[in-house]
Amino acid sequence: MMFRFAYPVVLLVLFSLLGIWIFFRFRTKTGSITYSMTSRLIRVAGASGRMADRAVFMLRILCLVLLILAAGRPQLYNVSHEVRSSGVDIVLCIDTSGSMRAMDFKLDRENVTRLDAVKHVVDGFIEKRPADRIGLVVFGSEAFTQSPLTMDKGLLLGLVDDMSIGMAGEETAIGSAIAIAGKRLKDLKAKTKLIILLTDGRSNAGDIIPVQAAGAVEAFGVKIYSIGVGGYGEAPFLVNTMFGPRTVYRRVDLDEETLKQVAAITGGRYFLASDTKELSEIYNAIDHMEKTEVKVKKFFHFKELYLYFLVPSLLLLGIELVLKATILGVLP
């Protein structure tokens, strides 16, 4: 819930007038004669009388301030949105196999695993697509749906952050990942359906050949953007030994040819990311290539608060009138 005044100009004008009135009130002498009941004459003539007169004046000022605030029409409100187009449906297929432990990527100038870099970049990509439904498939030796397509980006971001290396096994089942992502997309009515496939290895698990899986999802109108992660040659891995953590270098076999084929079959593109900057640029490029105009209608819901100012102001006015009629009196 947010707070606002519907008529801020009214507040400005009325508070300006109030300030001018207070200024001249203190610069000019009143033409009235303040008196009290006979039994209180001495007190009015002394300091107590002056204090009572000031108290009544402060009641009037407070009453006017509350009336001005009420006139400004204070409101609590919130905004809801209705998305009026199908946008883009996207399934992110992310490799969590053992090779994603390679520490050849950097975040804030520190070496991190490939998966940590991917999670960081994917978070940014998700946040840029508020009107699209996005799902998440993770794969290693097996592939499974981590999140169905959803517009709940908070839930999705949490599931991305919870991904861990080896959660689906140590090997790489690229064909299975494409097939499961295709199942999630095949019956949907979106204008654009995408699979963004990210891996750093070669398909060496599962019963489905990646190229065959790509041909099947192409029949559903699905486009694949494939991303190969890592460079050429050996990559550093942090391993625990009897002497403590040590860095060792191992070769990771990235199958670029297959990734290029699955993208070409579906009319998509292949990208190679050898560091965090390139990976971020790739997701930004995909984000710009697959923009769909989304019509969003806003609904404002208001709760009026003027009574919370008006009622106290009327009570203060009543108190002032009672004091003038009893303890104090004013002769014009």
mmCIF file of N, CA and C in Angstrom, residues 43-127:
data_model
loop_
_atom_site.group_PDB
_atom_site.id
_atom_site.type_symbol
_atom_site.label_atom_id
_atom_site.label_comp_id
_atom_site.label_asym_id
_atom_site.label_seq_id
_atom_site.Cartn_x
_atom_site.Cartn_y
_atom_site.Cartn_z
ATOM 1 N N ARG A 43 -6.956 34.947 37.535
ATOM 2 C CA ARG A 43 -6.117 34.064 36.724
ATOM 3 C C ARG A 43 -5.966 34.581 35.304
ATOM 4 N N VAL A 44 -7.056 35.128 34.717
ATOM 5 C CA VAL A 44 -6.996 35.660 33.361
ATOM 6 C C VAL A 44 -6.066 36.853 33.287
ATOM 7 N N ALA A 45 -6.078 37.624 34.346
ATOM 8 C CA ALA A 45 -5.217 38.812 34.363
ATOM 9 C C ALA A 45 -3.757 38.448 34.474
ATOM 10 N N GLY A 46 -3.494 37.250 34.975
ATOM 11 C CA GLY A 46 -2.117 36.826 35.141
ATOM 12 C C GLY A 46 -1.657 35.901 34.030
ATOM 13 N N ALA A 47 -0.588 35.115 34.351
ATOM 14 C CA ALA A 47 0.033 34.233 33.360
ATOM 15 C C ALA A 47 -0.902 33.125 32.922
ATOM 16 N N SER A 48 -1.725 32.592 33.848
ATOM 17 C CA SER A 48 -2.617 31.491 33.486
ATOM 18 C C SER A 48 -3.594 31.895 32.407
ATOM 19 N N GLY A 49 -4.041 33.112 32.459
ATOM 20 C CA GLY A 49 -4.975 33.588 31.445
ATOM 21 C C GLY A 49 -4.323 33.643 30.075
ATOM 22 N N ARG A 50 -3.078 34.116 30.050
ATOM 23 C CA ARG A 50 -2.384 34.169 28.771
ATOM 24 C C ARG A 50 -2.142 32.763 28.212
ATOM 25 N N MET A 51 -1.832 31.823 29.086
ATOM 26 C CA MET A 51 -1.616 30.444 28.637
ATOM 27 C C MET A 51 -2.896 29.834 28.091
ATOM 28 N N ALA A 52 -4.028 30.137 28.740
ATOM 29 C CA ALA A 52 -5.297 29.610 28.245
ATOM 30 C C ALA A 52 -5.618 30.179 26.868
ATOM 31 N N ASP A 53 -5.330 31.475 26.697
ATOM 32 C CA ASP A 53 -5.583 32.101 25.405
ATOM 33 C C ASP A 53 -4.708 31.477 24.313
ATOM 34 N N ARG A 54 -3.444 31.185 24.657
ATOM 35 C CA ARG A 54 -2.547 30.554 23.681
ATOM 36 C C ARG A 54 -3.011 29.138 23.356
ATOM 37 N N ALA A 55 -3.483 28.437 24.365
ATOM 38 C CA ALA A 55 -3.954 27.070 24.135
ATOM 39 C C ALA A 55 -5.123 27.053 23.160
ATOM 40 N N VAL A 56 -6.042 28.009 23.337
ATOM 41 C CA VAL A 56 -7.181 28.088 22.431
ATOM 42 C C VAL A 56 -6.716 28.417 21.015
ATOM 43 N N PHE A 57 -5.720 29.306 20.899
ATOM 44 C CA PHE A 57 -5.194 29.662 19.590
ATOM 45 C C PHE A 57 -4.534 28.451 18.926
ATOM 46 N N MET A 58 -3.783 27.668 19.702
ATOM 47 C CA MET A 58 -3.137 26.479 19.152
ATOM 48 C C MET A 58 -4.172 25.435 18.729
ATOM 49 N N LEU A 59 -5.282 25.343 19.474
ATOM 50 C CA LEU A 59 -6.367 24.441 19.068
ATOM 51 C C LEU A 59 -6.918 24.841 17.701
ATOM 52 N N ARG A 60 -7.050 26.153 17.499
ATOM 53 C CA ARG A 60 -7.571 26.633 16.221
ATOM 54 C C ARG A 60 -6.596 26.318 15.078
ATOM 55 N N ILE A 61 -5.282 26.524 15.328
ATOM 56 C CA ILE A 61 -4.281 26.227 14.303
ATOM 57 C C ILE A 61 -4.308 24.742 13.945
ATOM 58 N N LEU A 62 -4.339 23.889 14.979
ATOM 59 C CA LEU A 62 -4.356 22.446 14.741
ATOM 60 C C LEU A 62 -5.618 22.033 13.992
ATOM 61 N N CYS A 63 -6.734 22.639 14.342
ATOM 62 C CA CYS A 63 -7.995 22.362 13.649
ATOM 63 C C CYS A 63 -7.897 22.724 12.170
ATOM 64 N N LEU A 64 -7.307 23.898 11.875
ATOM 65 C CA LEU A 64 -7.162 24.328 10.483
ATOM 66 C C LEU A 64 -6.208 23.420 9.713
ATOM 67 N N VAL A 65 -5.116 22.984 10.363
ATOM 68 C CA VAL A 65 -4.163 22.073 9.702
ATOM 69 C C VAL A 65 -4.849 20.770 9.322
ATOM 70 N N LEU A 66 -5.635 20.217 10.236
ATOM 71 C CA LEU A 66 -6.330 18.965 9.949
ATOM 72 C C LEU A 66 -7.368 19.142 8.848
ATOM 73 N N LEU A 67 -8.063 20.291 8.831
ATOM 74 C CA LEU A 67 -9.035 20.559 7.772
ATOM 75 C C LEU A 67 -8.351 20.661 6.407
ATOM 76 N N ILE A 68 -7.166 21.316 6.390
ATOM 77 C CA ILE A 68 -6.428 21.435 5.129
ATOM 78 C C ILE A 68 -5.979 20.064 4.644
ATOM 79 N N LEU A 69 -5.486 19.224 5.568
ATOM 80 C CA LEU A 69 -5.075 17.877 5.181
ATOM 81 C C LEU A 69 -6.248 17.070 4.645
ATOM 82 N N ALA A 70 -7.411 17.234 5.258
ATOM 83 C CA ALA A 70 -8.607 16.543 4.769
ATOM 84 C C ALA A 70 -8.984 17.038 3.376
ATOM 85 N N ALA A 71 -8.827 18.358 3.144
ATOM 86 C CA ALA A 71 -9.163 18.918 1.837
ATOM 87 C C ALA A 71 -8.223 18.415 0.739
ATOM 88 N N GLY A 72 -6.994 18.050 1.124
ATOM 89 C CA GLY A 72 -6.051 17.503 0.146
ATOM 90 C C GLY A 72 -6.384 16.083 -0.278
ATOM 91 N N ARG A 73 -7.396 15.477 0.342
ATOM 92 C CA ARG A 73 -7.889 14.136 0.023
ATOM 93 C C ARG A 73 -6.786 13.081 0.159
ATOM 94 N N PRO A 74 -6.400 12.768 1.389
ATOM 95 C CA PRO A 74 -5.396 11.721 1.599
ATOM 96 C C PRO A 74 -5.949 10.343 1.236
ATOM 97 N N GLN A 75 -5.090 9.507 0.654
ATOM 98 C CA GLN A 75 -5.527 8.187 0.187
ATOM 99 C C GLN A 75 -4.414 7.155 0.374
ATOM 100 N N LEU A 76 -4.820 5.932 0.680
ATOM 101 C CA LEU A 76 -3.953 4.775 0.536
ATOM 102 C C LEU A 76 -4.341 4.083 -0.764
ATOM 103 N N TYR A 77 -3.342 3.596 -1.508
ATOM 104 C CA TYR A 77 -3.693 2.951 -2.768
ATOM 105 C C TYR A 77 -2.675 1.867 -3.121
ATOM 106 N N ASN A 78 -3.110 0.935 -3.948
ATOM 107 C CA ASN A 78 -2.201 -0.020 -4.557
ATOM 108 C C ASN A 78 -2.545 -0.163 -6.025
ATOM 109 N N VAL A 79 -1.647 -0.771 -6.767
ATOM 110 C CA VAL A 79 -1.806 -0.903 -8.214
ATOM 111 C C VAL A 79 -1.723 -2.376 -8.579
ATOM 112 N N SER A 80 -2.673 -2.848 -9.352
ATOM 113 C CA SER A 80 -2.605 -4.200 -9.901
ATOM 114 C C SER A 80 -2.499 -4.105 -11.412
ATOM 115 N N HIS A 81 -1.954 -5.139 -12.028
ATOM 116 C CA HIS A 81 -1.723 -5.143 -13.464
ATOM 117 C C HIS A 81 -2.407 -6.341 -14.112
ATOM 118 N N GLU A 82 -2.958 -6.108 -15.261
ATOM 119 C CA GLU A 82 -3.539 -7.189 -16.053
ATOM 120 C C GLU A 82 -2.783 -7.266 -17.375
ATOM 121 N N VAL A 83 -2.116 -8.406 -17.603
ATOM 122 C CA VAL A 83 -1.367 -8.598 -18.837
ATOM 123 C C VAL A 83 -2.322 -9.070 -19.914
ATOM 124 N N ARG A 84 -2.399 -8.338 -21.030
ATOM 125 C CA ARG A 84 -3.383 -8.615 -22.061
ATOM 126 C C ARG A 84 -2.787 -9.201 -23.335
ATOM 127 N N SER A 85 -1.615 -9.813 -23.253
ATOM 128 C CA SER A 85 -1.083 -10.545 -24.401
ATOM 129 C C SER A 85 -0.296 -11.735 -23.891
ATOM 130 N N SER A 86 -0.074 -12.695 -24.755
ATOM 131 C CA SER A 86 0.549 -13.938 -24.312
ATOM 132 C C SER A 86 2.047 -13.817 -24.093
ATOM 133 N N GLY A 87 2.692 -12.773 -24.632
ATOM 134 C CA GLY A 87 4.120 -12.592 -24.445
ATOM 135 C C GLY A 87 4.919 -13.736 -25.024
ATOM 136 N N VAL A 88 5.997 -14.100 -24.335
ATOM 137 C CA VAL A 88 6.882 -15.170 -24.783
ATOM 138 C C VAL A 88 6.935 -16.234 -23.701
ATOM 139 N N ASP A 89 6.829 -17.500 -24.095
ATOM 140 C CA ASP A 89 6.998 -18.614 -23.161
ATOM 141 C C ASP A 89 8.402 -19.171 -23.331
ATOM 142 N N ILE A 90 9.134 -19.255 -22.218
ATOM 143 C CA ILE A 90 10.549 -19.626 -22.244
ATOM 144 C C ILE A 90 10.815 -20.728 -21.234
ATOM 145 N N VAL A 91 11.556 -21.742 -21.671
ATOM 146 C CA VAL A 91 12.078 -22.737 -20.733
ATOM 147 C C VAL A 91 13.599 -22.637 -20.725
ATOM 148 N N LEU A 92 14.149 -22.406 -19.547
ATOM 149 C CA LEU A 92 15.594 -22.361 -19.375
ATOM 150 C C LEU A 92 16.085 -23.770 -19.034
ATOM 151 N N CYS A 93 16.927 -24.326 -19.886
ATOM 152 C CA CYS A 93 17.533 -25.649 -19.654
ATOM 153 C C CYS A 93 18.969 -25.431 -19.205
ATOM 154 N N ILE A 94 19.285 -25.786 -17.967
ATOM 155 C CA ILE A 94 20.598 -25.466 -17.413
ATOM 156 C C ILE A 94 21.307 -26.740 -16.964
ATOM 157 N N ASP A 95 22.525 -26.885 -17.419
ATOM 158 C CA ASP A 95 23.380 -28.024 -17.107
ATOM 159 C C ASP A 95 23.907 -27.888 -15.678
ATOM 160 N N THR A 96 23.657 -28.903 -14.848
ATOM 161 C CA THR A 96 24.213 -28.911 -13.483
ATOM 162 C C THR A 96 25.138 -30.114 -13.292
ATOM 163 N N SER A 97 25.686 -30.628 -14.382
ATOM 164 C CA SER A 97 26.560 -31.805 -14.304
ATOM 165 C C SER A 97 27.882 -31.457 -13.634
ATOM 166 N N GLY A 98 28.694 -32.486 -13.395
ATOM 167 C CA GLY A 98 29.940 -32.297 -12.665
ATOM 168 C C GLY A 98 30.916 -31.335 -13.305
ATOM 169 N N SER A 99 30.904 -31.234 -14.632
ATOM 170 C CA SER A 99 31.850 -30.344 -15.314
ATOM 171 C C SER A 99 31.576 -28.875 -15.028
ATOM 172 N N MET A 100 30.377 -28.555 -14.521
ATOM 173 C CA MET A 100 30.060 -27.162 -14.199
ATOM 174 C C MET A 100 30.792 -26.691 -12.942
ATOM 175 N N ARG A 101 31.606 -27.596 -12.338
ATOM 176 C CA ARG A 101 32.455 -27.192 -11.203
ATOM 177 C C ARG A 101 33.699 -26.435 -11.668
ATOM 178 N N ALA A 102 33.972 -26.435 -12.940
ATOM 179 C CA ALA A 102 35.156 -25.729 -13.444
ATOM 180 C C ALA A 102 35.116 -24.266 -13.009
ATOM 181 N N MET A 103 36.257 -23.768 -12.525
ATOM 182 C CA MET A 103 36.309 -22.416 -11.947
ATOM 183 C C MET A 103 37.055 -21.465 -12.878
ATOM 184 N N ASP A 104 36.581 -21.370 -14.115
ATOM 185 C CA ASP A 104 37.218 -20.478 -15.076
ATOM 186 C C ASP A 104 36.371 -19.237 -15.368
ATOM 187 N N PHE A 105 35.373 -18.970 -14.535
ATOM 188 C CA PHE A 105 34.565 -17.760 -14.646
ATOM 189 C C PHE A 105 34.803 -16.897 -13.413
ATOM 190 N N LYS A 106 34.514 -15.599 -13.544
ATOM 191 C CA LYS A 106 34.744 -14.676 -12.434
ATOM 192 C C LYS A 106 33.486 -13.862 -12.129
ATOM 193 N N LEU A 107 33.291 -13.582 -10.856
ATOM 194 C CA LEU A 107 32.284 -12.630 -10.378
ATOM 195 C C LEU A 107 32.964 -11.714 -9.382
ATOM 196 N N ASP A 108 32.871 -10.409 -9.620
ATOM 197 C CA ASP A 108 33.542 -9.432 -8.748
ATOM 198 C C ASP A 108 35.028 -9.773 -8.592
ATOM 199 N N ARG A 109 35.633 -10.153 -9.709
ATOM 200 C CA ARG A 109 37.077 -10.432 -9.800
ATOM 201 C C ARG A 109 37.506 -11.669 -9.018
ATOM 202 N N GLU A 110 36.556 -12.476 -8.585
ATOM 203 C CA GLU A 110 36.884 -13.712 -7.887
ATOM 204 C C GLU A 110 36.480 -14.903 -8.739
ATOM 205 N N ASN A 111 37.312 -15.936 -8.728
ATOM 206 C CA ASN A 111 36.998 -17.147 -9.478
ATOM 207 C C ASN A 111 35.802 -17.861 -8.851
ATOM 208 N N VAL A 112 34.847 -18.249 -9.699
ATOM 209 C CA VAL A 112 33.662 -18.981 -9.242
ATOM 210 C C VAL A 112 33.421 -20.140 -10.206
ATOM 211 N N THR A 113 32.571 -21.072 -9.808
ATOM 212 C CA THR A 113 32.227 -22.173 -10.705
ATOM 213 C C THR A 113 31.381 -21.645 -11.863
ATOM 214 N N ARG A 114 31.377 -22.421 -12.921
ATOM 215 C CA ARG A 114 30.558 -22.048 -14.074
ATOM 216 C C ARG A 114 29.087 -21.916 -13.688
ATOM 217 N N LEU A 115 28.621 -22.823 -12.823
ATOM 218 C CA LEU A 115 27.208 -22.765 -12.432
ATOM 219 C C LEU A 115 26.906 -21.484 -11.656
ATOM 220 N N ASP A 116 27.783 -21.059 -10.770
ATOM 221 C CA ASP A 116 27.553 -19.815 -10.027
ATOM 222 C C ASP A 116 27.462 -18.621 -10.972
ATOM 223 N N ALA A 117 28.317 -18.580 -11.991
ATOM 224 C CA ALA A 117 28.256 -17.494 -12.967
ATOM 225 C C ALA A 117 26.953 -17.547 -13.753
ATOM 226 N N VAL A 118 26.538 -18.754 -14.125
ATOM 227 C CA VAL A 118 25.287 -18.909 -14.872
ATOM 228 C C VAL A 118 24.108 -18.443 -14.031
ATOM 229 N N LYS A 119 24.059 -18.839 -12.779
ATOM 230 C CA LYS A 119 22.951 -18.444 -11.896
ATOM 231 C C LYS A 119 22.857 -16.920 -11.793
ATOM 232 N N HIS A 120 24.016 -16.271 -11.674
ATOM 233 C CA HIS A 120 24.039 -14.799 -11.578
ATOM 234 C C HIS A 120 23.473 -14.147 -12.833
ATOM 235 N N VAL A 121 23.887 -14.637 -13.999
ATOM 236 C CA VAL A 121 23.435 -14.046 -15.263
ATOM 237 C C VAL A 121 21.960 -14.366 -15.512
ATOM 238 N N VAL A 122 21.529 -15.587 -15.216
ATOM 239 C CA VAL A 122 20.143 -15.988 -15.432
ATOM 240 C C VAL A 122 19.194 -15.175 -14.541
ATOM 241 N N ASP A 123 19.609 -14.865 -13.323
ATOM 242 C CA ASP A 123 18.796 -14.015 -12.446
ATOM 243 C C ASP A 123 18.472 -12.686 -13.132
ATOM 244 N N GLY A 124 19.489 -12.073 -13.724
ATOM 245 C CA GLY A 124 19.278 -10.798 -14.418
ATOM 246 C C GLY A 124 18.353 -10.946 -15.611
ATOM 247 N N PHE A 125 18.490 -12.035 -16.348
ATOM 248 C CA PHE A 125 17.635 -12.279 -17.509
ATOM 249 C C PHE A 125 16.181 -12.421 -17.079
ATOM 250 N N ILE A 126 15.925 -13.170 -16.019
ATOM 251 C CA ILE A 126 14.555 -13.376 -15.536
ATOM 252 C C ILE A 126 13.926 -12.052 -15.119
ATOM 253 N N GLU A 127 14.691 -11.220 -14.426
ATOM 254 C CA GLU A 127 14.158 -9.941 -13.940
ATOM 255 C C GLU A 127 13.791 -8.997 -15.080
#
